[in-house]
Short mmCIF file of C-alpha atoms and ligand atoms in Angstrom, two decimals:
data_model
loop_
_atom_site.label_atom_id
_atom_site.label_comp_id
_atom_site.label_asym_id
_atom_site.label_seq_id
_atom_site.Cartn_x
_atom_site.Cartn_y
_atom_site.Cartn_z
CA MET A 1 12.78 26.09 -20.76
CA ASN A 2 14.93 27.19 -18.00
CA GLU A 3 15.47 25.11 -15.04
CA ALA A 4 12.90 26.50 -12.62
CA ASP A 5 10.11 26.13 -15.32
CA MET A 6 11.34 22.76 -15.93
CA ARG A 7 10.89 21.78 -12.10
CA ARG A 8 7.54 23.34 -12.15
CA SER A 9 6.27 21.12 -14.96
CA LEU A 10 7.36 17.98 -13.11
CA PRO A 11 4.60 15.70 -11.87
CA ILE A 12 3.50 14.99 -8.46
CA GLY A 13 4.05 11.76 -6.95
CA VAL A 14 0.89 10.31 -5.01
CA PHE A 15 0.80 6.81 -3.52
CA ASP A 16 -1.41 4.68 -1.57
CA SER A 17 -1.61 1.21 -0.48
CA GLY A 18 -3.74 0.41 -3.24
CA LEU A 19 -7.02 2.09 -4.73
CA GLY A 20 -8.09 4.46 -1.57
CA GLY A 21 -5.57 7.28 -2.61
CA LEU A 22 -7.57 7.67 -5.85
CA THR A 23 -9.67 9.80 -3.60
CA VAL A 24 -6.79 12.12 -2.62
CA ALA A 25 -5.71 12.02 -6.45
CA ARG A 26 -9.52 13.02 -7.35
CA GLU A 27 -9.28 16.18 -5.04
CA ILE A 28 -5.64 17.18 -6.29
CA MET A 29 -7.14 16.83 -9.97
CA ARG A 30 -10.13 19.22 -9.28
CA ASN A 31 -8.19 21.44 -7.23
CA LEU A 32 -4.91 21.62 -8.97
CA PRO A 33 -6.07 20.88 -12.76
CA MET A 34 -2.77 21.99 -14.16
CA GLU A 35 -0.83 19.80 -12.27
CA LYS A 36 0.65 16.38 -13.56
CA ILE A 37 0.46 13.44 -11.20
CA VAL A 38 2.41 9.90 -11.02
CA TYR A 39 0.21 7.72 -9.08
CA PHE A 40 1.47 4.50 -7.49
CA GLY A 41 -1.05 1.89 -5.80
CA ASP A 42 0.47 -0.77 -3.83
CA THR A 43 -2.06 -3.51 -4.99
CA ALA A 44 -0.02 -6.39 -4.32
CA ARG A 45 0.75 -5.93 -0.83
CA VAL A 46 -2.60 -3.97 0.29
CA PRO A 47 -4.07 -3.69 3.04
CA TYR A 48 -1.50 -1.79 5.27
CA GLY A 49 -3.95 -1.04 7.89
CA ASN A 50 -3.23 -4.40 9.75
CA LYS A 51 0.74 -4.64 9.10
CA SER A 52 3.26 -3.54 11.74
CA PRO A 53 5.03 -0.09 11.36
CA LYS A 54 8.32 -1.67 10.44
CA THR A 55 6.54 -3.20 7.20
CA VAL A 56 4.56 -0.19 6.17
CA GLN A 57 7.89 1.80 6.49
CA ARG A 58 9.83 -0.48 4.35
CA TYR A 59 7.04 -0.64 1.87
CA SER A 60 6.82 3.23 1.81
CA ARG A 61 10.50 3.73 1.41
CA GLN A 62 10.55 1.31 -1.63
CA ILE A 63 7.56 3.29 -3.20
CA VAL A 64 9.34 6.61 -2.66
CA ARG A 65 12.56 5.16 -4.31
CA PHE A 66 10.33 4.14 -7.24
CA LEU A 67 8.63 7.61 -7.40
CA LYS A 68 11.89 9.10 -7.51
CA THR A 69 12.79 7.60 -10.56
CA GLN A 70 9.51 9.20 -12.20
CA GLU A 71 11.21 12.84 -11.81
CA ILE A 72 8.61 14.26 -9.44
CA LYS A 73 8.73 17.69 -7.81
CA ALA A 74 6.72 16.55 -4.58
CA ILE A 75 5.22 13.62 -2.78
CA VAL A 76 1.79 13.33 -1.33
CA VAL A 77 1.20 10.15 1.00
CA ALA A 78 -2.33 9.66 -0.10
CA CYS A 79 -2.59 6.87 2.54
CA ASN A 80 -3.51 7.50 6.42
CA THR A 81 -1.80 4.51 7.39
CA ALA A 82 1.49 5.26 5.65
CA SER A 83 1.08 8.96 6.79
CA ALA A 84 0.53 7.58 10.32
CA LEU A 85 3.35 5.21 10.63
CA ALA A 86 6.02 6.27 8.08
CA LEU A 87 5.92 9.94 7.56
CA ASP A 88 9.62 10.39 9.03
CA GLU A 89 11.17 7.52 6.93
CA ILE A 90 9.20 8.83 3.99
CA ARG A 91 10.74 12.43 4.39
CA GLU A 92 14.17 10.86 4.98
CA GLU A 93 13.76 8.78 1.66
CA ALA A 94 12.31 11.71 -0.21
CA GLY A 95 15.80 13.55 0.35
CA GLY A 96 14.68 17.15 0.15
CA LEU A 97 11.54 16.58 -1.87
CA PRO A 98 8.63 18.41 -0.11
CA VAL A 99 6.40 15.49 1.44
CA ILE A 100 2.63 15.93 2.58
CA GLY A 101 0.75 13.46 4.34
CA VAL A 102 -3.16 13.43 4.83
CA VAL A 103 -3.15 13.03 8.63
CA GLU A 104 -2.37 16.88 9.64
CA PRO A 105 -4.59 18.27 6.99
CA GLY A 106 -7.33 16.18 8.15
CA ALA A 107 -6.57 16.93 11.88
CA ARG A 108 -6.69 20.63 11.04
CA ALA A 109 -9.75 20.66 9.10
CA ALA A 110 -11.62 18.79 12.16
CA CYS A 111 -10.31 21.34 14.45
CA GLU A 112 -11.71 24.00 12.39
CA GLU A 113 -15.26 22.13 11.76
CA THR A 114 -16.05 21.05 15.36
CA LYS A 115 -18.18 23.55 17.65
CA ARG A 116 -18.58 21.56 20.68
CA GLY A 117 -15.14 20.36 20.62
CA ARG A 118 -16.01 16.36 20.12
CA ILE A 119 -14.21 14.84 17.38
CA GLY A 120 -14.64 11.06 16.22
CA VAL A 121 -11.86 9.50 14.18
CA ILE A 122 -12.56 6.36 12.09
CA ALA A 123 -9.65 4.76 10.32
CA THR A 124 -7.46 1.44 9.96
CA ARG A 125 -6.34 -0.38 13.17
CA ALA A 126 -2.93 0.65 12.47
CA THR A 127 -4.02 4.39 12.18
CA ILE A 128 -5.95 4.25 15.32
CA ALA A 129 -3.51 2.31 17.39
CA SER A 130 -0.81 5.06 16.53
CA HIS A 131 -2.84 7.75 18.08
CA VAL A 132 -1.74 9.93 15.46
CA TYR A 133 -4.86 11.68 14.72
CA SER A 134 -5.68 12.57 18.44
CA ASN A 135 -2.04 13.59 18.70
CA ALA A 136 -2.12 15.99 15.67
CA ILE A 137 -5.53 17.44 17.05
CA HIS A 138 -4.07 18.16 20.49
CA ALA A 139 -1.07 19.72 19.18
CA ILE A 140 -3.40 22.53 17.66
CA ARG A 141 -6.29 22.50 20.34
CA PRO A 142 -5.13 20.56 23.61
CA GLU A 143 -8.85 20.90 25.00
CA LEU A 144 -10.62 19.06 22.13
CA SER A 145 -11.96 15.53 22.98
CA VAL A 146 -11.36 12.63 20.38
CA ILE A 147 -12.56 9.17 20.36
CA GLY A 148 -10.95 6.77 17.76
CA LYS A 149 -12.49 3.71 16.19
CA ALA A 150 -11.01 1.02 13.61
CA CYS A 151 -13.15 0.11 10.98
CA PRO A 152 -11.41 -2.62 9.49
CA LEU A 153 -14.10 -4.12 7.50
CA PHE A 154 -14.73 -0.56 5.40
CA VAL A 155 -11.91 -1.12 3.01
CA PRO A 156 -12.86 -4.79 1.76
CA LEU A 157 -16.54 -3.60 1.31
CA VAL A 158 -15.52 -0.67 -0.62
CA GLU A 159 -12.87 -2.76 -2.90
CA GLU A 160 -15.90 -5.17 -3.37
CA GLY A 161 -17.96 -2.36 -4.74
CA TRP A 162 -20.71 -2.90 -1.81
CA THR A 163 -21.19 0.57 -0.99
CA HIS A 164 -25.04 0.61 -1.52
CA ASP A 165 -25.82 -2.41 0.43
CA LYS A 166 -28.09 -3.48 3.60
CA ILE A 167 -25.01 -5.40 4.91
CA THR A 168 -22.80 -2.50 4.60
CA ASP A 169 -25.37 -0.05 6.21
CA GLU A 170 -25.40 -2.65 9.39
CA ILE A 171 -21.66 -2.82 9.53
CA ILE A 172 -21.43 1.00 9.53
CA LEU A 173 -23.91 1.30 12.05
CA ARG A 174 -22.33 -1.43 14.21
CA TYR A 175 -18.74 0.34 14.13
CA LEU A 176 -20.37 3.93 14.52
CA ASP A 177 -22.45 3.06 17.45
CA GLU A 178 -19.63 3.71 20.10
CA VAL A 179 -18.45 6.76 18.31
CA LEU A 180 -21.97 8.34 18.19
CA GLU A 181 -22.54 7.61 21.87
CA TYR A 182 -19.60 9.80 22.55
CA ASP A 183 -21.76 12.72 21.27
CA ILE A 184 -19.40 14.00 18.56
CA ASP A 185 -19.98 16.85 16.07
CA ALA A 186 -17.31 16.09 13.72
CA LEU A 187 -16.14 12.84 12.15
CA ILE A 188 -12.80 12.31 10.21
CA LEU A 189 -12.86 9.86 7.62
CA GLY A 190 -9.41 8.79 8.34
CA CYS A 191 -8.80 6.02 5.93
CA THR A 192 -8.76 6.97 2.16
CA HIS A 193 -11.38 4.41 1.11
CA TYR A 194 -13.97 6.03 3.43
CA PRO A 195 -14.98 9.13 1.40
CA LEU A 196 -16.55 6.46 -0.95
CA LEU A 197 -18.68 5.55 2.00
CA ARG A 198 -19.67 9.03 2.86
CA SER A 199 -23.32 9.16 1.55
CA GLU A 200 -24.07 5.97 3.23
CA ILE A 201 -22.39 7.25 6.51
CA ARG A 202 -24.20 10.48 6.02
CA ARG A 203 -27.67 9.04 5.61
CA LEU A 204 -27.30 6.66 8.53
CA ILE A 205 -25.64 9.33 11.12
CA GLY A 206 -27.89 12.53 10.06
CA ASP A 207 -26.95 16.02 9.16
CA GLU A 208 -25.64 17.17 12.42
CA ILE A 209 -22.30 15.72 12.38
CA ARG A 210 -19.83 17.44 10.22
CA LEU A 211 -17.77 14.71 8.06
CA VAL A 212 -14.39 15.67 7.47
CA ASN A 213 -12.69 14.25 4.53
CA PRO A 214 -8.82 14.94 4.76
CA ALA A 215 -8.19 14.58 1.08
CA TYR A 216 -9.80 17.95 0.39
CA GLU A 217 -7.64 19.72 3.04
CA THR A 218 -4.49 17.81 1.54
CA ALA A 219 -5.25 19.07 -1.71
CA ASN A 220 -5.34 22.77 -0.56
CA GLU A 221 -2.32 22.29 1.81
CA LEU A 222 -0.56 21.07 -1.71
CA LYS A 223 -1.58 24.15 -3.38
CA ARG A 224 -0.22 26.22 -0.37
CA LEU A 225 2.97 24.31 -0.64
CA LEU A 226 3.69 24.54 -4.28
CA ARG A 227 2.95 28.28 -4.19
CA SER A 228 5.21 28.77 -1.18
CA GLU A 229 8.02 26.74 -2.92
CA ALA A 230 7.30 28.47 -6.40
CA LEU A 231 6.66 25.12 -7.80
CA GLU A 232 3.14 25.64 -9.26
CA ASN A 233 2.86 24.54 -12.86
CA ASP A 234 1.49 27.08 -14.91
CA SER A 235 1.06 25.93 -18.59
CA PRO A 236 -2.19 24.59 -19.23
CA ARG A 237 -3.03 21.52 -20.88
CA MET A 238 -3.69 22.31 -24.61
CA PRO A 239 -6.96 21.16 -26.24
CA GLY A 240 -6.85 17.48 -27.37
CA GLU A 241 -3.56 16.86 -25.19
CA PRO A 242 -4.15 13.78 -22.97
CA TYR A 243 -4.57 14.02 -19.42
CA PRO A 244 -1.13 14.06 -17.62
CA TYR A 245 -1.74 11.45 -15.33
CA ARG A 246 0.29 8.13 -15.18
CA PHE A 247 -0.73 5.09 -13.07
CA PHE A 248 1.27 2.40 -11.58
CA VAL A 249 0.49 -0.62 -9.60
CA SER A 250 2.19 -3.60 -8.10
CA ASP A 251 -0.55 -5.99 -9.26
CA ASP A 252 -3.66 -6.41 -10.90
CA ALA A 253 -3.54 -3.32 -13.28
CA GLU A 254 -6.85 -4.28 -14.91
CA ARG A 255 -8.88 -4.10 -11.90
CA PHE A 256 -7.30 -0.97 -10.90
CA ALA A 257 -8.13 0.60 -13.98
CA GLY A 258 -11.69 -0.52 -13.54
CA PHE A 259 -11.78 1.00 -10.12
CA ALA A 260 -9.97 4.31 -10.98
CA ASN A 261 -12.62 4.96 -13.75
CA SER A 262 -15.31 4.77 -11.41
CA VAL A 263 -13.66 7.30 -8.91
CA LEU A 264 -11.80 9.87 -11.06
CA PRO A 265 -13.05 12.40 -13.46
CA VAL A 266 -11.02 11.37 -15.93
CA ASP A 267 -10.74 8.12 -18.22
CA VAL A 268 -8.05 5.72 -17.01
CA LYS A 269 -6.99 3.31 -19.85
CA SER A 270 -4.43 1.25 -18.02
CA ALA A 271 -1.82 1.18 -15.15
CA ARG A 272 1.60 -0.16 -15.48
CA ILE A 273 2.88 -3.01 -13.12
CA VAL A 274 6.03 -2.09 -11.22
CA PRO A 275 8.01 -4.77 -9.37
CA ILE A 276 8.22 -2.59 -6.24
CA GLU A 277 10.11 -5.16 -4.07
CA GLU A 278 13.21 -4.49 -6.37
CA TYR A 279 13.38 -0.79 -5.19
N1 DGL B 1 -5.28 3.52 2.34
C1 DGL B 1 -5.25 2.87 3.74
C2 DGL B 1 -5.33 4.13 4.53
O1 DGL B 1 -5.67 5.25 4.21
C3 DGL B 1 -6.60 2.02 3.73
C4 DGL B 1 -6.19 0.66 2.99
C5 DGL B 1 -5.16 -0.34 3.79
O2 DGL B 1 -5.35 -0.76 4.91
O3 DGL B 1 -3.97 -0.32 3.15
O4 DGL B 1 -5.39 3.90 5.98
#
């Protein structure tokens, strides 16, 4: 194998504060089935959504340093909060490796989906406070109106497995009330856990509002990037060969594997624990 082929065959590093980024990994698996993935979930330090930018930047730098030990060819920041607060630091730490966050692809998809120019964004407190989505949307289409709403209870509800629950329905309606009054026609699910509440949100808000999952567009963007940098892996998995996905976490590997099995289209047998504070 020559050097270019070797590089093409390297995995993509994907990371999140914990489990939610698996919704992004799932889209990459579906859309780029030949690509290998090294996933890191910071299960010991989740949630990032109520931490300061400085802390999220420090955590993200450590994760990038760890991912680089795994010989990757690109990094996908599968966490809206880290994409919002730490993308520059991640790029700096990545030292020339291509990096994609979820916010810009999500903002671009919303700009394409909206017809009446009124977009809602739901996300963690930190992402909403950073205004990163409205800035990204206004950089593309300054005339659009954007309303943001932090929904901090959605993450624990998803992690608890309470997606089909009366209580969750009530909480969804309570958070979305204000956003719906704004008469939006597109809603960005601006936190990686929220796509797991997609059918509940859809049922409760009706069919008129387009739901934008930044994970889809992130996988498309990754495809374009790999193509433009001549980094696409073109050697298919052989029949019987295991899926080329490796999972690392900072804590509670068993729970992670159980959750991953409910989200991903492949069987996740285990995840390895990494002492991330040492990186
Ligand atoms: N993964 C985070 C995000 O997409 C949500 C969970 C957290 O707060 O860490 O913003």
